PDB file of C-alpha atoms in Angstrom:
ATOM      1  CA  UNK A  55     103.817 116.589  90.314  1.00 79.00           C
ATOM      2  CA  UNK A  56     102.234 117.216  87.563  1.00 92.00           C
ATOM      3  CA  UNK A  57      99.478 119.424  85.682  1.00 94.00           C
ATOM      4  CA  UNK A  58      96.751 118.264  83.665  1.00 95.00           C
ATOM      5  CA  UNK A  59      95.322 120.280  80.572  1.00 96.00           C
ATOM      6  CA  UNK A  60      91.728 119.424  79.940  1.00 95.00           C
ATOM      7  CA  UNK A  61      87.973 120.917  79.391  1.00 94.00           C
ATOM      8  CA  UNK A  62      85.632 120.647  82.492  1.00 91.00           C
ATOM      9  CA  UNK A  63      82.867 118.303  82.132  1.00 89.00           C
ATOM     10  CA  UNK A  64      79.601 119.543  83.140  1.00 88.00           C
ATOM     11  CA  UNK A  65      77.324 117.444  85.664  1.00 90.00           C
ATOM     12  CA  UNK A  66      74.390 115.933  83.214  1.00 92.00           C
ATOM     13  CA  UNK A  67      72.561 114.206  85.971  1.00 94.00           C
ATOM     14  CA  UNK A  68      72.609 113.410  89.809  1.00 93.00           C
ATOM     15  CA  UNK A  69      72.472 109.812  91.115  1.00 90.00           C
ATOM     16  CA  UNK A  70      73.425 107.644  94.298  1.00 86.00           C
ATOM     17  CA  UNK A  71      76.888 105.939  95.242  1.00 85.00           C
ATOM     18  CA  UNK A  72      78.125 103.764  98.237  1.00 80.00           C
ATOM     19  CA  UNK A  73      81.403 104.760  97.368  1.00 78.00           C
ATOM     20  CA  UNK A  74      82.443 101.344  95.446  1.00 80.00           C
ATOM     21  CA  UNK A  75      83.274 101.703  91.982  1.00 79.00           C
ATOM     22  CA  UNK A  76      80.376  99.583  91.133  1.00 83.00           C
ATOM     23  CA  UNK A  77      77.842 101.121  93.541  1.00 82.00           C
ATOM     24  CA  UNK A  78      76.445 103.825  91.208  1.00 85.00           C
ATOM     25  CA  UNK A  79      72.645 103.358  91.071  1.00 86.00           C
ATOM     26  CA  UNK A  80      70.425 103.650  88.128  1.00 88.00           C
ATOM     27  CA  UNK A  81      68.518 106.907  89.565  1.00 89.00           C
ATOM     28  CA  UNK A  82      68.783 110.016  87.849  1.00 93.00           C
ATOM     29  CA  UNK A  83      67.661 113.333  88.963  1.00 94.00           C
ATOM     30  CA  UNK A  84      68.399 116.728  87.538  1.00 94.00           C
ATOM     31  CA  UNK A  85      69.170 118.559  90.523  1.00 94.00           C
ATOM     32  CA  UNK A  86      71.605 117.899  93.307  1.00 92.00           C
ATOM     33  CA  UNK A  87      68.588 118.894  95.548  1.00 95.00           C
ATOM     34  CA  UNK A  88      66.063 116.599  93.905  1.00 95.00           C
ATOM     35  CA  UNK A  89      68.898 113.550  94.860  1.00 91.00           C
ATOM     36  CA  UNK A  90      69.378 115.309  98.321  1.00 90.00           C
ATOM     37  CA  UNK A  91      65.654 115.372  98.811  1.00 93.00           C
ATOM     38  CA  UNK A  92      64.784 111.925  97.663  1.00 89.00           C
ATOM     39  CA  UNK A  93      67.718 110.591  99.934  1.00 86.00           C
ATOM     40  CA  UNK A  94      66.579 112.070 102.659  1.00 86.00           C
ATOM     41  CA  UNK A  95      62.940 110.839 102.166  1.00 87.00           C
ATOM     42  CA  UNK A  96      64.639 107.179 101.997  1.00 83.00           C
ATOM     43  CA  UNK A  97      66.728 107.771 104.746  1.00 81.00           C
ATOM     44  CA  UNK A  98      63.597 108.471 106.972  1.00 81.00           C
ATOM     45  CA  UNK A  99      60.767 106.177 105.651  1.00 79.00           C
ATOM     46  CA  UNK A 100      63.223 102.927 105.391  1.00 73.00           C
ATOM     47  CA  UNK A 101      65.705 103.905 108.298  1.00 72.00           C
ATOM     48  CA  UNK A 102      68.607 104.325 106.278  1.00 75.00           C
ATOM     49  CA  UNK A 103      69.821 104.230 102.613  1.00 75.00           C
ATOM     50  CA  UNK A 104      71.309 100.895 102.363  1.00 71.00           C
ATOM     51  CA  UNK A 105      68.436  99.442 100.383  1.00 78.00           C
ATOM     52  CA  UNK A 106      69.422 101.532  97.547  1.00 81.00           C
ATOM     53  CA  UNK A 107      72.848  99.968  97.214  1.00 79.00           C
ATOM     54  CA  UNK A 108      73.841  97.873  94.280  1.00 82.00           C
ATOM     55  CA  UNK A 109      77.414  97.052  94.802  1.00 81.00           C
ATOM     56  CA  UNK A 110      76.604  93.775  95.897  1.00 82.00           C
ATOM     57  CA  UNK A 111      78.475  94.324  99.598  1.00 82.00           C
ATOM     58  CA  UNK A 112      76.421  92.936 102.614  1.00 83.00           C
ATOM     59  CA  UNK A 113      77.777  95.448 104.567  1.00 79.00           C
ATOM     60  CA  UNK A 114      76.596  98.679 102.164  1.00 79.00           C
ATOM     61  CA  UNK A 115      73.424  96.835 102.019  1.00 75.00           C
ATOM     62  CA  UNK A 116      72.647  96.889 105.412  1.00 78.00           C
ATOM     63  CA  UNK A 117      74.488  99.977 107.192  1.00 74.00           C
ATOM     64  CA  UNK A 118      75.524 101.758 103.997  1.00 71.00           C
ATOM     65  CA  UNK A 119      75.067 105.393 103.868  1.00 76.00           C
ATOM     66  CA  UNK A 120      74.221 106.620 100.368  1.00 80.00           C
ATOM     67  CA  UNK A 121      75.123 109.669  98.695  1.00 86.00           C
ATOM     68  CA  UNK A 122      74.679 111.679  95.898  1.00 88.00           C
ATOM     69  CA  UNK A 123      76.713 110.990  92.827  1.00 84.00           C
ATOM     70  CA  UNK A 124      77.468 113.649  89.997  1.00 89.00           C
ATOM     71  CA  UNK A 125      76.949 112.007  86.121  1.00 89.00           C
ATOM     72  CA  UNK A 126      79.942 113.745  84.210  1.00 86.00           C
ATOM     73  CA  UNK A 127      79.289 114.313  80.475  1.00 86.00           C
ATOM     74  CA  UNK A 128      82.259 113.466  77.934  1.00 81.00           C
ATOM     75  CA  UNK A 129      85.480 115.512  79.291  1.00 79.00           C
ATOM     76  CA  UNK A 130      87.068 115.219  76.448  1.00 90.00           C
ATOM     77  CA  UNK A 131      90.738 114.574  75.561  1.00 94.00           C
ATOM     78  CA  UNK A 132      93.184 115.635  77.982  1.00 95.00           C
ATOM     79  CA  UNK A 133      97.077 115.878  78.724  1.00 96.00           C
ATOM     80  CA  UNK A 134      99.031 115.209  81.311  1.00 95.00           C
ATOM     81  CA  UNK A 135     102.470 116.481  81.842  1.00 95.00           C
ATOM     82  CA  UNK A 136     105.079 117.409  84.420  1.00 94.00           C
ATOM     83  CA  UNK A 137     105.356 120.707  86.260  1.00 93.00           C
ATOM     84  CA  UNK A 138     108.558 121.282  84.624  1.00 93.00           C
ATOM     85  CA  UNK A 139     107.029 120.502  81.371  1.00 94.00           C
ATOM     86  CA  UNK A 140     103.924 122.559  81.931  1.00 95.00           C
ATOM     87  CA  UNK A 141     105.832 125.602  82.511  1.00 94.00           C
ATOM     88  CA  UNK A 142     107.839 125.168  79.357  1.00 93.00           C
ATOM     89  CA  UNK A 143     104.288 124.475  77.267  1.00 95.00           C
ATOM     90  CA  UNK A 144     102.868 127.680  79.014  1.00 96.00           C
ATOM     91  CA  UNK A 145     105.552 129.932  77.959  1.00 94.00           C
ATOM     92  CA  UNK A 146     105.707 128.467  74.403  1.00 95.00           C
ATOM     93  CA  UNK A 147     101.820 129.590  74.526  1.00 97.00           C
ATOM     94  CA  UNK A 148     102.531 132.957  75.747  1.00 95.00           C
ATOM     95  CA  UNK A 149     101.323 132.553  79.053  1.00 95.00           C
ATOM     96  CA  UNK A 150     103.250 132.517  82.382  1.00 89.00           C
ATOM     97  CA  UNK A 151     103.079 129.774  85.024  1.00 83.00           C
ATOM     98  CA  UNK A 152     103.054 130.721  89.052  1.00 80.00           C
ATOM     99  CA  UNK A 153     102.924 128.285  91.712  1.00 75.00           C
ATOM    100  CA  UNK A 154     100.414 126.204  91.776  1.00 82.00           C
ATOM    101  CA  UNK A 155     100.546 125.837  88.177  1.00 92.00           C
ATOM    102  CA  UNK A 156      96.546 126.378  87.469  1.00 94.00           C
ATOM    103  CA  UNK A 157      94.609 128.429  84.992  1.00 95.00           C
ATOM    104  CA  UNK A 158      91.535 128.781  82.506  1.00 96.00           C
ATOM    105  CA  UNK A 159      91.592 130.037  79.332  1.00 97.00           C
ATOM    106  CA  UNK A 160      88.141 130.877  77.111  1.00 97.00           C
ATOM    107  CA  UNK A 161      88.731 128.050  73.964  1.00 97.00           C
ATOM    108  CA  UNK A 162      89.188 131.224  71.233  1.00 98.00           C
ATOM    109  CA  UNK A 163      92.020 132.620  73.257  1.00 98.00           C
ATOM    110  CA  UNK A 164      93.817 129.481  73.972  1.00 98.00           C
ATOM    111  CA  UNK A 165      93.555 128.031  70.133  1.00 98.00           C
ATOM    112  CA  UNK A 166      94.715 131.488  68.894  1.00 98.00           C
ATOM    113  CA  UNK A 167      98.030 131.165  71.469  1.00 97.00           C
ATOM    114  CA  UNK A 168      98.571 127.569  70.312  1.00 98.00           C
ATOM    115  CA  UNK A 169      98.052 127.988  66.772  1.00 97.00           C
ATOM    116  CA  UNK A 170     100.409 131.015  66.681  1.00 97.00           C
ATOM    117  CA  UNK A 171     102.935 129.157  68.720  1.00 96.00           C
ATOM    118  CA  UNK A 172     106.316 128.118  67.551  1.00 91.00           C
ATOM    119  CA  UNK A 173     107.540 124.726  68.968  1.00 91.00           C
ATOM    120  CA  UNK A 174     111.242 124.700  69.538  1.00 88.00           C
ATOM    121  CA  UNK A 175     111.416 120.927  70.151  1.00 93.00           C
ATOM    122  CA  UNK A 176     109.750 117.609  69.120  1.00 94.00           C
ATOM    123  CA  UNK A 177     108.612 117.137  72.835  1.00 93.00           C
ATOM    124  CA  UNK A 178     106.865 120.834  72.595  1.00 94.00           C
ATOM    125  CA  UNK A 179     105.292 119.802  69.073  1.00 95.00           C
ATOM    126  CA  UNK A 180     103.662 116.952  70.180  1.00 96.00           C
ATOM    127  CA  UNK A 181     102.305 118.487  73.289  1.00 96.00           C
ATOM    128  CA  UNK A 182     100.943 121.514  71.499  1.00 97.00           C
ATOM    129  CA  UNK A 183      99.570 118.980  68.855  1.00 97.00           C
ATOM    130  CA  UNK A 184      97.589 117.532  72.067  1.00 97.00           C
ATOM    131  CA  UNK A 185      96.626 120.956  73.396  1.00 98.00           C
ATOM    132  CA  UNK A 186      95.198 121.559  69.832  1.00 98.00           C
ATOM    133  CA  UNK A 187      92.718 118.430  70.110  1.00 97.00           C
ATOM    134  CA  UNK A 188      91.944 119.764  73.483  1.00 97.00           C
ATOM    135  CA  UNK A 189      91.329 123.400  72.264  1.00 97.00           C
ATOM    136  CA  UNK A 190      89.419 122.165  69.136  1.00 97.00           C
ATOM    137  CA  UNK A 191      87.026 120.061  71.889  1.00 96.00           C
ATOM    138  CA  UNK A 192      86.598 123.121  74.116  1.00 96.00           C
ATOM    139  CA  UNK A 193      85.323 125.148  71.189  1.00 96.00           C
ATOM    140  CA  UNK A 194      82.882 122.494  69.806  1.00 95.00           C
ATOM    141  CA  UNK A 195      81.549 122.377  73.403  1.00 92.00           C
ATOM    142  CA  UNK A 196      81.587 125.720  74.813  1.00 93.00           C
ATOM    143  CA  UNK A 197      83.741 124.815  77.272  1.00 94.00           C
ATOM    144  CA  UNK A 198      87.203 126.568  78.579  1.00 96.00           C
ATOM    145  CA  UNK A 199      90.467 125.235  78.860  1.00 97.00           C
ATOM    146  CA  UNK A 200      91.587 124.384  82.228  1.00 96.00           C
ATOM    147  CA  UNK A 201      94.871 123.783  83.518  1.00 96.00           C
ATOM    148  CA  UNK A 202      95.703 122.395  87.290  1.00 95.00           C
TER     149      UNK A 202
END
C-alpha cells in the first residue's frame, strides 16, 4: 500500500470518451450538465453516441456508449511513498496518521509544518524537500495539500 501527497486538480472542461486512452473527443463544455445534455441529445437524435468516437475502434463507432470525461488542469508535483514512510513523514511535520492514511491541509498550514520540521535522516530530508515543492505549488494555485 502507498500514500500519495498532491494538490487536487480542478476540472477545466468536460469532453466525451469511449474509454480508450486515445478516445477523448475535441468537444469542450463548461459544465458536466451541458456535456450530459449534448450527449443525451446525440443519443436520441442519432440512435446512439458511437458516431462521436475518435479512437479508431470499429466497435466504438458502431456500438460505443460515450461518457462524459473531465479535462483536468495541471495537477502539479506529487510524491508517492509507502504507508510506513507516510506515517514517519507525517509525524515529522507534526501530524498523526490513522488508517486509512489520508488527509488534507490548507497550503499555508502545510508549508509552515514542512519548513519548521527537522529531518531525522536523509530519506526524510528528501521527502520534506519534495513536500515543500508540493506546498509551494499549492500556495501558488490556492489549492490544499492532500494525501491519500
